[in-house]
Coordinates of C-alpha atoms and ligand atoms in Angstrom, one line a residue:
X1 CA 26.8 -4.3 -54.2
X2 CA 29.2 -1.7 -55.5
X3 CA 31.5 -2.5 -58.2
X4 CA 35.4 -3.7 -57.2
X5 CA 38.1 -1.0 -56.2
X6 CA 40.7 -4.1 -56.8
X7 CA 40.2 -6.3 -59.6
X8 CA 42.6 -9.3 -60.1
X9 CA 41.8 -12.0 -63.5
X10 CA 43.7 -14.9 -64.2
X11 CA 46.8 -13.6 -62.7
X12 CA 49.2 -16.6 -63.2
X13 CA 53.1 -16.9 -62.5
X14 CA 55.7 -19.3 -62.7
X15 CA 58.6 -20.5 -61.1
X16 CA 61.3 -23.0 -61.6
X17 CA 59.1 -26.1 -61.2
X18 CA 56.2 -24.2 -59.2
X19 CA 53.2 -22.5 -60.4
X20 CA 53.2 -20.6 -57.8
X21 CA 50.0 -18.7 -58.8
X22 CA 47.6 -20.4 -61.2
X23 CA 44.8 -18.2 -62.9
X24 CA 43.8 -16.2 -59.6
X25 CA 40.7 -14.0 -59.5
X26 CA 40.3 -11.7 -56.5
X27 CA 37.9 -8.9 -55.9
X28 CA 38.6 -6.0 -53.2
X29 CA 35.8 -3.6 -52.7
X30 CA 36.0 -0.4 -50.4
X31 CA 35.0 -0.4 -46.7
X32 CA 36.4 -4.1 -46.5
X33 CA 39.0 -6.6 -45.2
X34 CA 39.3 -9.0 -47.6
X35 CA 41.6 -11.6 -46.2
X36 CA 43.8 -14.2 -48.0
X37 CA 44.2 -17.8 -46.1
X38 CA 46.5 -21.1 -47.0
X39 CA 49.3 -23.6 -46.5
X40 CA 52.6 -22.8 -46.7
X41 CA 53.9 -21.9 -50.2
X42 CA 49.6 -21.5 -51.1
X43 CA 50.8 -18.7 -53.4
X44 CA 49.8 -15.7 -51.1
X45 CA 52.7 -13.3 -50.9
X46 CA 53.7 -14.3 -54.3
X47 CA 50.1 -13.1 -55.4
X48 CA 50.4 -9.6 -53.1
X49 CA 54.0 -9.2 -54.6
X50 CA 52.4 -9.4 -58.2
X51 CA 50.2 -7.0 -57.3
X52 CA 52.7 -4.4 -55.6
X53 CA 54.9 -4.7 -58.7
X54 CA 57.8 -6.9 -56.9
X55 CA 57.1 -9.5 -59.6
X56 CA 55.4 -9.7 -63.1
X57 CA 52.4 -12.1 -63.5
X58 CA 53.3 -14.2 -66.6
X59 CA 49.2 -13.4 -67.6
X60 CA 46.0 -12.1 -66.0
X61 CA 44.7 -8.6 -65.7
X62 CA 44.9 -6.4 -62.9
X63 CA 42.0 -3.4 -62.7
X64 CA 41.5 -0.2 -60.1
X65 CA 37.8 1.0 -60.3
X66 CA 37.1 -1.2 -63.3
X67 CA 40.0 0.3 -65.0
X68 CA 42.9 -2.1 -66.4
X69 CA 46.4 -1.2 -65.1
X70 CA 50.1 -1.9 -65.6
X71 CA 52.0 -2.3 -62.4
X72 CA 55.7 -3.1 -63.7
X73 CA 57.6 -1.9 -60.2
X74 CA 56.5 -0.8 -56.4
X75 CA 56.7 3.2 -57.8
X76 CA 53.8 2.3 -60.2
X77 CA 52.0 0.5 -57.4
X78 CA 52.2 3.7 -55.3
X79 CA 51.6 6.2 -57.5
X80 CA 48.0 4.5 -58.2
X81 CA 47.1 4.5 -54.3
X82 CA 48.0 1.0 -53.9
X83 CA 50.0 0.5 -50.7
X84 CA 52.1 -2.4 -48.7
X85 CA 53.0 -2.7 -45.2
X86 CA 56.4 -5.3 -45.2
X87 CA 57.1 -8.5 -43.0
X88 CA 60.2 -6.7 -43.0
X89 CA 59.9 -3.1 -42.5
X90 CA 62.0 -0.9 -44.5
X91 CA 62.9 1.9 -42.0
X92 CA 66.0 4.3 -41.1
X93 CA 67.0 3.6 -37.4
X94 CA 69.0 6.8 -37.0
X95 CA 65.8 9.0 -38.0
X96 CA 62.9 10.2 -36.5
X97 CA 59.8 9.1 -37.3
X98 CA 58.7 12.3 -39.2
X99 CA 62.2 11.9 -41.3
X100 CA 61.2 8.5 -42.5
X101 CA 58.1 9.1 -43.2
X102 CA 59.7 12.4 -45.4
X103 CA 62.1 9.9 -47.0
X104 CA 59.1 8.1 -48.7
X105 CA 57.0 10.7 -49.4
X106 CA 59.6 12.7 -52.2
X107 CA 57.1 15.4 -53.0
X108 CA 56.3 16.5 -49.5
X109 CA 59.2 18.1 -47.9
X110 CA 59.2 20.8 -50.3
X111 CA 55.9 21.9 -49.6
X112 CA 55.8 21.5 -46.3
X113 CA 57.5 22.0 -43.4
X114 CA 59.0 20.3 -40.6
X115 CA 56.3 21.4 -38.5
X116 CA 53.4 20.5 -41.1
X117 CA 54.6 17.3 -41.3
X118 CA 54.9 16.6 -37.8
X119 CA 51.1 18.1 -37.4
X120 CA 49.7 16.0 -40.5
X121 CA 51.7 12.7 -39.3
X122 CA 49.9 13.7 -35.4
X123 CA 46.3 14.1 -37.2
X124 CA 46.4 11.3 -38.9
X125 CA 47.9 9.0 -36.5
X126 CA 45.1 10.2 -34.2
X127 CA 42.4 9.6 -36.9
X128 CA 43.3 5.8 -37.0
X129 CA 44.0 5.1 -33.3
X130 CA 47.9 5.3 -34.4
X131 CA 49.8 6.4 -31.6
X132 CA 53.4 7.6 -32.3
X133 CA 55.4 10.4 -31.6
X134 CA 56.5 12.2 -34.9
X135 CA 59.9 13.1 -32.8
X136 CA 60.9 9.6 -31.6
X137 CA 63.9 8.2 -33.2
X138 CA 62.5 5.0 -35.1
X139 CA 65.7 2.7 -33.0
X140 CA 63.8 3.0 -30.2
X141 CA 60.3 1.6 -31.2
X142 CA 59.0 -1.8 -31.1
X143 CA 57.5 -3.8 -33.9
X144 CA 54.3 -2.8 -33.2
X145 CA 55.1 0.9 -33.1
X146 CA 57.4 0.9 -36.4
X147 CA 54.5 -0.9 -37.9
X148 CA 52.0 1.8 -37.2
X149 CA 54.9 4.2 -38.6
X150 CA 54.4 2.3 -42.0
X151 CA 50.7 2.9 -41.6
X152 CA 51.0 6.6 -41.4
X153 CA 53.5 6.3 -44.3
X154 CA 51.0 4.8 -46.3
X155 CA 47.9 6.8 -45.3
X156 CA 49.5 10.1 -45.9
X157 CA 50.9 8.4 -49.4
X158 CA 47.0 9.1 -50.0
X159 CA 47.1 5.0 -50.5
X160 CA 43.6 3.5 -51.0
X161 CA 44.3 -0.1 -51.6
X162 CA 46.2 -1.4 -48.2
X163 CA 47.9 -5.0 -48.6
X164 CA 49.1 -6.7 -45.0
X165 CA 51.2 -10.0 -45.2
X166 CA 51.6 -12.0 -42.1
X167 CA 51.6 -8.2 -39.8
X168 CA 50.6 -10.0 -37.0
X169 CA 53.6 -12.5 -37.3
X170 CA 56.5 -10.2 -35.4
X171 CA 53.6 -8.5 -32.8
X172 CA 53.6 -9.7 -29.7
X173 CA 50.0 -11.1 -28.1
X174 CA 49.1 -7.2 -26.7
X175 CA 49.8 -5.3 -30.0
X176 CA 47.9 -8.2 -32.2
X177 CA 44.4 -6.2 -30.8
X178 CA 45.4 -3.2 -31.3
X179 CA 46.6 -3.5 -35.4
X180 CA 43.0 -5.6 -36.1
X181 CA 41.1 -2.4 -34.5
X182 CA 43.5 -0.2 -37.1
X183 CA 42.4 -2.8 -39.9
X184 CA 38.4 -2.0 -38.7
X185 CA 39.6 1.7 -39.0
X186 CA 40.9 1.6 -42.7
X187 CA 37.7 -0.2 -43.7
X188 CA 35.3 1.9 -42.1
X189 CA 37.6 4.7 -43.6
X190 CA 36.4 3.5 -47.4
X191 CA 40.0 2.2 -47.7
X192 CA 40.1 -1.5 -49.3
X193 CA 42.2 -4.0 -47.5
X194 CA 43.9 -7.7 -48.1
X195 CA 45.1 -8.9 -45.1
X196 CA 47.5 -12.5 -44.9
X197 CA 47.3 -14.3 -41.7
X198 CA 47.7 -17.7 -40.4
X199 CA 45.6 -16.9 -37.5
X200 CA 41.8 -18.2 -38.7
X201 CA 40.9 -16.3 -35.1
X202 CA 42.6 -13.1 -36.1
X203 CA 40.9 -13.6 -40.2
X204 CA 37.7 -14.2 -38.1
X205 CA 37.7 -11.3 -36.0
X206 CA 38.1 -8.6 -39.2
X207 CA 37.6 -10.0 -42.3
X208 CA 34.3 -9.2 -44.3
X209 CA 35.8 -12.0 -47.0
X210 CA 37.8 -14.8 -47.3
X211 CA 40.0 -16.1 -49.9
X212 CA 41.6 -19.4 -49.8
X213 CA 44.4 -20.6 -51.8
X214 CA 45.5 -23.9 -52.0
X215 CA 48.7 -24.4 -54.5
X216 CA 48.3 -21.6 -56.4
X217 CA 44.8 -21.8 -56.7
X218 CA 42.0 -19.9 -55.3
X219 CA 40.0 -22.9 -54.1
X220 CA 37.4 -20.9 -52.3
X221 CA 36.2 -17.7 -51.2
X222 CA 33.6 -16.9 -48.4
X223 CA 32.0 -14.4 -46.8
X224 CA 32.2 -13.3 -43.0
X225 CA 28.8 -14.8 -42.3
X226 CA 29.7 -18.3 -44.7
X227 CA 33.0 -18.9 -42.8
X228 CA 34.0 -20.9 -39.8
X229 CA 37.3 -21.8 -38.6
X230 CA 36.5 -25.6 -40.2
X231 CA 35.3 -24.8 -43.3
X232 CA 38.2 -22.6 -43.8
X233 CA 40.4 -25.4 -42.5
X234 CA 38.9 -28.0 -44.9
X235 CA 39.5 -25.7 -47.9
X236 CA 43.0 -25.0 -47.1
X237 CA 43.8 -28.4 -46.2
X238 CA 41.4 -31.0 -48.6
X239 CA 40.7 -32.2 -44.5
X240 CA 40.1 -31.2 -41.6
X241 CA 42.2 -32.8 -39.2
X242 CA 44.9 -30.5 -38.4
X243 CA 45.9 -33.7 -35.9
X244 CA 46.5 -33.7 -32.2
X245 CA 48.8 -31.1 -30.5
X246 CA 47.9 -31.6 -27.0
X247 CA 50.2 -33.8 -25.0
X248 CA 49.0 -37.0 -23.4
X249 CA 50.0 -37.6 -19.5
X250 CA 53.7 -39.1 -19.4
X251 CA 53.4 -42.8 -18.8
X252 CA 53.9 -43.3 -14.8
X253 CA 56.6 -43.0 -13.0
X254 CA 57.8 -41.1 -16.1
X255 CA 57.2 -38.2 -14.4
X256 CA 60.0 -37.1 -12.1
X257 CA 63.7 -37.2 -13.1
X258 CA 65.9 -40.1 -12.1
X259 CA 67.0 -39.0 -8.7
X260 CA 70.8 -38.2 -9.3
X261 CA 70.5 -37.9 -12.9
X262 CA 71.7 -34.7 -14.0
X263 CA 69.9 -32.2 -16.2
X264 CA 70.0 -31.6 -19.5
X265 CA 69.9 -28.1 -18.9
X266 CA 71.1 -26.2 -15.6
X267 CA 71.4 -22.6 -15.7
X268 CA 72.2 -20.4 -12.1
X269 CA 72.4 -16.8 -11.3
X270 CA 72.6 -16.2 -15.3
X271 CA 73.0 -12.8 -16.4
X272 CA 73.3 -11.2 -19.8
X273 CA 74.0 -7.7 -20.5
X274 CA 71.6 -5.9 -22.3
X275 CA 72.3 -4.9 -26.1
X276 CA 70.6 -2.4 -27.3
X277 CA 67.5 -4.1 -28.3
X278 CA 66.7 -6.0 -25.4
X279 CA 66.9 -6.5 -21.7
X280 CA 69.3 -8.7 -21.0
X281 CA 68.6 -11.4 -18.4
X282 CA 69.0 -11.0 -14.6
X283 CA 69.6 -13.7 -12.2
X284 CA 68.6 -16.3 -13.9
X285 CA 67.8 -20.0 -12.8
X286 CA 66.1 -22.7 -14.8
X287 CA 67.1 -26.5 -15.2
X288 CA 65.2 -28.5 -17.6
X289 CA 65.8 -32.9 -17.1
X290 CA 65.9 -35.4 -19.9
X291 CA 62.1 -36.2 -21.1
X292 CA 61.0 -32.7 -19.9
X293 CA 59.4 -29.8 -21.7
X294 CA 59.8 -26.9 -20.1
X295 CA 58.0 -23.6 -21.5
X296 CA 59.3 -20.3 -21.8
X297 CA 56.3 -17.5 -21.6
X298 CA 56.5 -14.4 -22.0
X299 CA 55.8 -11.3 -24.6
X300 CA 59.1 -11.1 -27.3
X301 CA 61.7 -8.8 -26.2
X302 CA 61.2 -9.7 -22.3
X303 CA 65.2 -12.1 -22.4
X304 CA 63.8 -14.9 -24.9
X305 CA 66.5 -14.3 -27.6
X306 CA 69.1 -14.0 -25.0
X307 CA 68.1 -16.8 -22.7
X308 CA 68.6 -18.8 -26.3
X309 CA 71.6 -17.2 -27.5
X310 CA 73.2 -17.6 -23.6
X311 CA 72.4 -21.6 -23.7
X312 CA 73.7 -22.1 -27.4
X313 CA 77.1 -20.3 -26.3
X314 CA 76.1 -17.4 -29.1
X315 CA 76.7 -14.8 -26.0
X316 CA 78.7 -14.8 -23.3
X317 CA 76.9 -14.8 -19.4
X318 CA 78.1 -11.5 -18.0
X319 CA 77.5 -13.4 -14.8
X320 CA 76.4 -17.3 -13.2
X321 CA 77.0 -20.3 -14.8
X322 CA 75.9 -22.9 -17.3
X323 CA 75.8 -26.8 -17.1
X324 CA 75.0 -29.4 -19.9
X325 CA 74.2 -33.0 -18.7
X326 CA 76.2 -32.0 -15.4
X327 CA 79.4 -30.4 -17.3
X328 CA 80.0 -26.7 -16.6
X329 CA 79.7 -25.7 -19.9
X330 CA 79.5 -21.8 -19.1
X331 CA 82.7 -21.0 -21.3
X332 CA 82.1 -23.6 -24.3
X333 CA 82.2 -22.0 -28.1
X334 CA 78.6 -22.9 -30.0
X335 CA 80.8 -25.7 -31.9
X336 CA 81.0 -27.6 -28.5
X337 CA 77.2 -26.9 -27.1
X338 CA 76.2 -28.1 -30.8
X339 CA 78.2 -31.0 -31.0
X340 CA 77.3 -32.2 -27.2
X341 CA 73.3 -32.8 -28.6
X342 CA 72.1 -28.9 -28.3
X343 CA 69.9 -27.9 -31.6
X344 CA 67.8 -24.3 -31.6
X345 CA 65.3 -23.4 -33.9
X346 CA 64.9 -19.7 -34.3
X347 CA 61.6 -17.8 -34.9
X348 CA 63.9 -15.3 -37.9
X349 CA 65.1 -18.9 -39.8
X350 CA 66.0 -17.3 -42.9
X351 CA 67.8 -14.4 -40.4
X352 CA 69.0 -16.8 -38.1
X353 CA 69.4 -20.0 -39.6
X354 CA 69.8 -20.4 -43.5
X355 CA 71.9 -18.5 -45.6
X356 CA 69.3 -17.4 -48.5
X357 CA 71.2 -17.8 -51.5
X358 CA 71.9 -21.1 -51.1
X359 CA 69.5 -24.6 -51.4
X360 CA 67.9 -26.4 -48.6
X361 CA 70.4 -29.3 -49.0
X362 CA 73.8 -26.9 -48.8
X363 CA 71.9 -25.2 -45.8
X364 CA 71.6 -28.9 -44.4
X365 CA 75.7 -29.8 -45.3
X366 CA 76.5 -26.4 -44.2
X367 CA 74.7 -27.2 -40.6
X368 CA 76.5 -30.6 -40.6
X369 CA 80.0 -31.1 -42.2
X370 CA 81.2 -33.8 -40.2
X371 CA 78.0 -36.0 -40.8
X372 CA 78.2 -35.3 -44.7
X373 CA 82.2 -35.6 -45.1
X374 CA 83.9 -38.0 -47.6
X375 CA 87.2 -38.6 -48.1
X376 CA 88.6 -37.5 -45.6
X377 CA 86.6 -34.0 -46.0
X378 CA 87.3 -33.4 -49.1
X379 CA 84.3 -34.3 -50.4
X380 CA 80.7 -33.9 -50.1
X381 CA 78.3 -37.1 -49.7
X382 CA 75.4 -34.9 -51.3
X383 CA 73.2 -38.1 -51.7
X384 CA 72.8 -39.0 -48.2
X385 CA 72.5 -35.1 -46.9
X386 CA 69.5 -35.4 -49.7
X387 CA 68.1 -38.1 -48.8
X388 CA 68.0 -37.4 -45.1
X389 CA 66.5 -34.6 -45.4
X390 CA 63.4 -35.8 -47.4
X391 CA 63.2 -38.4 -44.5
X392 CA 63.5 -35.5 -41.8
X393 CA 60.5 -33.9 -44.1
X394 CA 58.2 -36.6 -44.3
X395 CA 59.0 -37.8 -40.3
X396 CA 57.6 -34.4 -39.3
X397 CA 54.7 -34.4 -41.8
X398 CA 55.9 -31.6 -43.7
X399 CA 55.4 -32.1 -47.7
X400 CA 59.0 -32.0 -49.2
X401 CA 59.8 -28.6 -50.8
X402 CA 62.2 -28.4 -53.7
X403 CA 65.3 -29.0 -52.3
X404 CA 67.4 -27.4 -54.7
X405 CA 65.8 -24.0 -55.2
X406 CA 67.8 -21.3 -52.9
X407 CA 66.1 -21.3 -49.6
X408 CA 65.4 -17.1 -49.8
X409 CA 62.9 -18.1 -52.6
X410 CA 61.0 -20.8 -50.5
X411 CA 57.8 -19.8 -49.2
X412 CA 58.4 -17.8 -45.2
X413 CA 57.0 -21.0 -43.7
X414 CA 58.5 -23.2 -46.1
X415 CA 62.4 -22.0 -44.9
X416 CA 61.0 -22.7 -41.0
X417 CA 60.0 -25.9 -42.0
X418 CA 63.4 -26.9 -43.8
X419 CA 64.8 -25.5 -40.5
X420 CA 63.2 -27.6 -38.2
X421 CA 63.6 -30.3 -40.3
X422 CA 67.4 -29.9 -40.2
X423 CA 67.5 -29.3 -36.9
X424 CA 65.1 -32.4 -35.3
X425 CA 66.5 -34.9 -37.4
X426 CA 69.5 -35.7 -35.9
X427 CA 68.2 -37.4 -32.4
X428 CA 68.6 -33.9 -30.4
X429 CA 69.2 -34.5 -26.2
X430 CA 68.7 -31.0 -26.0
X431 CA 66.2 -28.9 -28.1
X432 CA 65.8 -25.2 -27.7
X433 CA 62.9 -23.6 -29.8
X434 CA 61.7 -20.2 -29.9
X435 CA 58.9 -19.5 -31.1
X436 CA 59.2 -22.6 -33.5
X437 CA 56.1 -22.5 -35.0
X438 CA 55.6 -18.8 -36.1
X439 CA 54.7 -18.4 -39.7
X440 CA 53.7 -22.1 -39.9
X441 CA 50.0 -23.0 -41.2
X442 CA 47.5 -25.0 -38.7
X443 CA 48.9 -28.1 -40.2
X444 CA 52.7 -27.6 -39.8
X445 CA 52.0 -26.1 -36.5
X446 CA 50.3 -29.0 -35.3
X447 CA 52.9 -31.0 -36.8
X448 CA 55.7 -29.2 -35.1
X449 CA 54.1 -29.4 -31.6
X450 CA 53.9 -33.7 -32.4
X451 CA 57.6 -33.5 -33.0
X452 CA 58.7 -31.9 -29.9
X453 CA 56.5 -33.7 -27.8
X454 CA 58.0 -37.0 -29.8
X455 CA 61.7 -35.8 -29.0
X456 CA 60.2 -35.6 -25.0
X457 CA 58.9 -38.6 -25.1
X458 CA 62.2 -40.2 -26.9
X459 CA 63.8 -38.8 -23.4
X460 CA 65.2 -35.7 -24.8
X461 CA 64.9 -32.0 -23.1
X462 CA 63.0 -29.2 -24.5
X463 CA 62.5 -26.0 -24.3
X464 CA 60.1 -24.2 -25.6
X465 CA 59.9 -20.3 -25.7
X466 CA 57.0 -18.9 -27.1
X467 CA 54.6 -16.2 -26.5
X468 CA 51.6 -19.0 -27.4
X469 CA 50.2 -19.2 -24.0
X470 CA 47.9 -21.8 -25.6
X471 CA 50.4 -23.4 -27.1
X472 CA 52.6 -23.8 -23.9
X473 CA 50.0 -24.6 -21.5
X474 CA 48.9 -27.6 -23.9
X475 CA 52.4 -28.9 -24.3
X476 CA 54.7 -28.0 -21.0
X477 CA 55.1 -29.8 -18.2
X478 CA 56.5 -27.0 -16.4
X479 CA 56.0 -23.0 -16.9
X480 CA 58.2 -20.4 -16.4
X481 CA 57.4 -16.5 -17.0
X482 CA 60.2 -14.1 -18.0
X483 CA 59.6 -10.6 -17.6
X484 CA 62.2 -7.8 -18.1
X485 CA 65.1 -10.5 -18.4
X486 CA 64.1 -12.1 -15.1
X487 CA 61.8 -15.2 -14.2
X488 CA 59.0 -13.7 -12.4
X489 CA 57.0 -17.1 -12.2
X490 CA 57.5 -21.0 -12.3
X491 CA 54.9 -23.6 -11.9
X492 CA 53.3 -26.1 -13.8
X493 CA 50.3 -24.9 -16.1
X494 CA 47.5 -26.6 -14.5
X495 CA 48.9 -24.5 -10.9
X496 CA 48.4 -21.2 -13.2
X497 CA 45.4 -19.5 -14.1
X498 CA 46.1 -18.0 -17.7
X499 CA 45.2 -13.8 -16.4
X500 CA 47.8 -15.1 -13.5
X501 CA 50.1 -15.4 -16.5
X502 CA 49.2 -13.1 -18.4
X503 CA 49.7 -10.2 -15.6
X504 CA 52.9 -11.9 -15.2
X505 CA 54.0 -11.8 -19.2
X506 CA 53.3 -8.1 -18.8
X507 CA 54.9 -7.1 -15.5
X508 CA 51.4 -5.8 -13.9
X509 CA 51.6 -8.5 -10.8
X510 CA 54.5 -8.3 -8.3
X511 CA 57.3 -10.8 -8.6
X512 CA 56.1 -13.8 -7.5
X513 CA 58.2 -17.2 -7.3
X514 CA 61.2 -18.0 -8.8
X515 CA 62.3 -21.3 -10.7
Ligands
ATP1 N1 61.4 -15.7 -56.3 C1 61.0 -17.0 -56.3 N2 61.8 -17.9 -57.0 C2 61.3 -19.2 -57.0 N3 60.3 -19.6 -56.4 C3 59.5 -18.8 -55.7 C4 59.9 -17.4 -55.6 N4 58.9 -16.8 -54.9 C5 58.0 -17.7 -54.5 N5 58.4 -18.9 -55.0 C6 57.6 -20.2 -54.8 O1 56.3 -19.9 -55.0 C7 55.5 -20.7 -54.2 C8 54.5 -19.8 -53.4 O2 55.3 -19.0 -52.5 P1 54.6 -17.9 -51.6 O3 55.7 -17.2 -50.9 O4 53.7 -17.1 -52.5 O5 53.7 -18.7 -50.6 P2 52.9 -18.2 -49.3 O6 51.5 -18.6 -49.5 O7 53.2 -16.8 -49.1 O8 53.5 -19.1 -48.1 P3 53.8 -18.8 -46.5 O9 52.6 -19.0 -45.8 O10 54.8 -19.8 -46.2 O11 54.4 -17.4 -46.5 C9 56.4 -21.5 -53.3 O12 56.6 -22.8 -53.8 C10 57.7 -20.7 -53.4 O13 58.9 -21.5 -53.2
MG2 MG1 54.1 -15.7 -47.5

């Protein structure tokens, strides 16, 4: 075997109260995925942001072809051929996509041209399967398409070292495909590559190695031929029972709404204009009843943010009407949805949901004066907003973070757990989760899926909008598909066949029922 491109010894740091990486050895070679599995808060970005130069390791050695190196900021990182494709892409909506890619390349515009450029960022993209236009203004592209942007970025940076964490995380089902075929590109390329993913299927299908971490350890490392999706499971976990995430049928007569009992939910002729990253909705009509579940399936950007944002009272509905428990609820303010039993948990917590600079337990208070007031409102019982939310963290099976540490430096999965936590603990009637489980490991996922199907069974409404399919079809009682803002299907999962749904997600069948 050839030697290492990517050497990592003993890299170790600290945190308040957290070793959050503890003596971690990792080898990279050229012409392979090396891929890097665990829990939530395992240690993995912290151990990629080490190696990028976002944070110092406190000890351990970092080598390139054998070589020891110091990597004390991103710039160093770069300017040895190690590159990093963000969670969070760092792009210039105004500009093309040739102007971006300029911006981060410094020494390029002054040798070459507009038109070089364009012709180097259209060979390369061609090389690796990338397709963009070099013209296209970067507001107008996906996820997927502003991720292959960062790609080219990083290609052209002449980078040789490629670190992914979580890229699959914001792509919808379609584009997942498409960014593992790039990964098999780069490798065959000679290009080394760490890729993060929660995914085993996704680590399965391109990773020559993988690299488990379990609290800041490496506590394994296999290769492609050594791994299976248990063995992996066990490692990252100490078991492997992930637990039970399908639902069980509803005890009878459960079933079917009380005749006469009015929805939870009860949304007709809803429309929402479209901003400018979405559709909108069109026409909308969907009820969901007390001790249903109803899913939402479709691919992100098809009306799931504003079908949520429309029920929470976060936009207005340009047309149609809303109704909670039977009141016409169409003009309430999100104080009043909120207060009448309506949680959401967002797929962007930390964007959506928590304010970073401050602790779990202020994120909790902050969600919930009233409950937490003391005299008179004055004061803040800060004992029992503790205390119920280490409860709400064990009930969901969740191992209790550190509640005081501000929630922006909490693991990604970590801040949706302390989300969903916050927002489930509180006897919800009416719960409205998108995407709740994204960025979650197998166990919290599994966990999360119990907890929804425990707040149906307790008799409250959910919905569930997710671009799972599996997900949904194991835990819905009733489907609907949205597709451009509209529903363009309704039935309940055992009536679907999953293409039928999947042509559906994606617009390629003709409208077929409504619900
Ligand atoms: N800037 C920071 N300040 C304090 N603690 C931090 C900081 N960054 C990370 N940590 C802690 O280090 C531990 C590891 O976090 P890290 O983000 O590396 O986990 P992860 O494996 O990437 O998890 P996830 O799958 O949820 O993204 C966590 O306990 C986290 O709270
Ligand atoms: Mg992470």
């Amino acid at each position: 075997m050839t030697s290492p491109t990517l050497t990592l010894r003993g890299i170790t740091r600290s945190f308040p109260g957290v070793v959050a990486n503890d003596h971690v050895d990792l080898d990279v070679h050229a012409g392979e995925v090396h891929a890097v599995v665990g829990e939530n808060g395992a240690g993995k970005s912290t151990l990629v942001k080490i190696l990028y130069g976002f944070y110092r390791a406190d000890a351990g050695e970092i080598r390139l072809d054998g070589a020891p190196v110091t990597i004390g900021a991103p710039e160093d990182a770069r300017a040895l051929g190690i590159g990093m494709v963000f969670q969070d892409l760092v792009q210039v909506p105004a500009l093309t996509v040739a102007e971006n890619i300029a911006l981060f390349l410094p020494d390029l515009p002054a040798v070459l041209g507009r038109a070089a450029l364009a012709r180097r960022i259209a060979t390369t993209s061609e090389q690796y399967g990338l397709a963009i236009d070099p013209r296209a203004p970067v507001w107008r592209l996906s996820v997927g398409e502003r991720q292959k942007v960062e790609i080219v970025k990083l290609l052209l940076a002449r980078a040789r070292v490629l670190v992914f964490d979580e890229p699959t995380r914001s792509l919808a089902p379609h584009e997942v495909a498409g960014l593992l075929d790039v990964l098999a590109t780069l490798k065959r390329d000679g290009r080394a590559v760490v890729f993060i993913a929660h995914k085993l299927s996704e680590v399965l299908a391109v990773a020559d190695r993988i690299t488990v971490m379990r609290r800041g350890r490496v506590v394994g490392s296999l290769s492609r031929a050594e791994a299976t999706e248990s063995a992996l499971v066990a490692l990252m976990f100490d078991d492997t029972t992930t637990g039970e995430r399908t639902r069980r049928p509803p005890p009878p007569g459960s079933e079917a709404p009380l005749p006469g009992a009015a929805p939870a939910l009860e949304l007709r002729g809803v429309s929402v204009r479209a901003e400018a990253h979405g559709c909108g909705l069109a026409d909308v009509d969907l009820t969901v009843a007390p001790g249903e579940l109803v899913g939402v399936a479709g691919v992100s950007g098809n009306g799931q943010r504003e079908l949520g944002d429309v029920i929470l009272g976060l936009v207005a509905a340009a047309a149609g009407r809303k109704w909670l428990w039977g009141d016409d609820a169409t003009r309430w303010s999100v104080a009043r949805v909120r207060a009448s039993g309506v949680v959401f948990v967002p797929d962007d917590a930390l964007g959506l949901a928590a304010v970073p600079q401050l602790s779990a337990v202020e994120n909790a208070v902050l969600g919930d004066r009233r409950r937490y007031a003391r005299a008179g409102g004055l004061a803040v019982d800060w004992a029992a907003a503790r205390a119920d939310l280490t409860r709400a963290f064990a009930r969901l099976g969740f191992p209790v973070p550190s509640l005081d540490a501000p929630v922006g430096t909490l693991s990604g999965g970590t801040v949706q757990r302390a989300v969903l936590a916050r927002e489930l603990t509180h006897g919800p009637r009416l719960i409205v989760a998108l995407d709740p489980a994204r960025g979650l490991d197998a166990r919290s996922t599994a966990a999360t899926c119990r907890a929804l199907l425990a707040a149906r069974e307790a008799g409250a409404a959910v919905l569930l909008i997710s671009e799972d399919l599996d997900e949904l079809c194991a835990l819905a009682d009733r489907l609907v598909v949205l597709f451009g803002g509209r529903i363009v299907g309704a039935g309940r999962p055992a009536d679907f066949a999953v293409e039928t749904i999947g042509h559906l997600m994606t617009g390629s069948l003709p409208v077929a029922a409504r619900g």
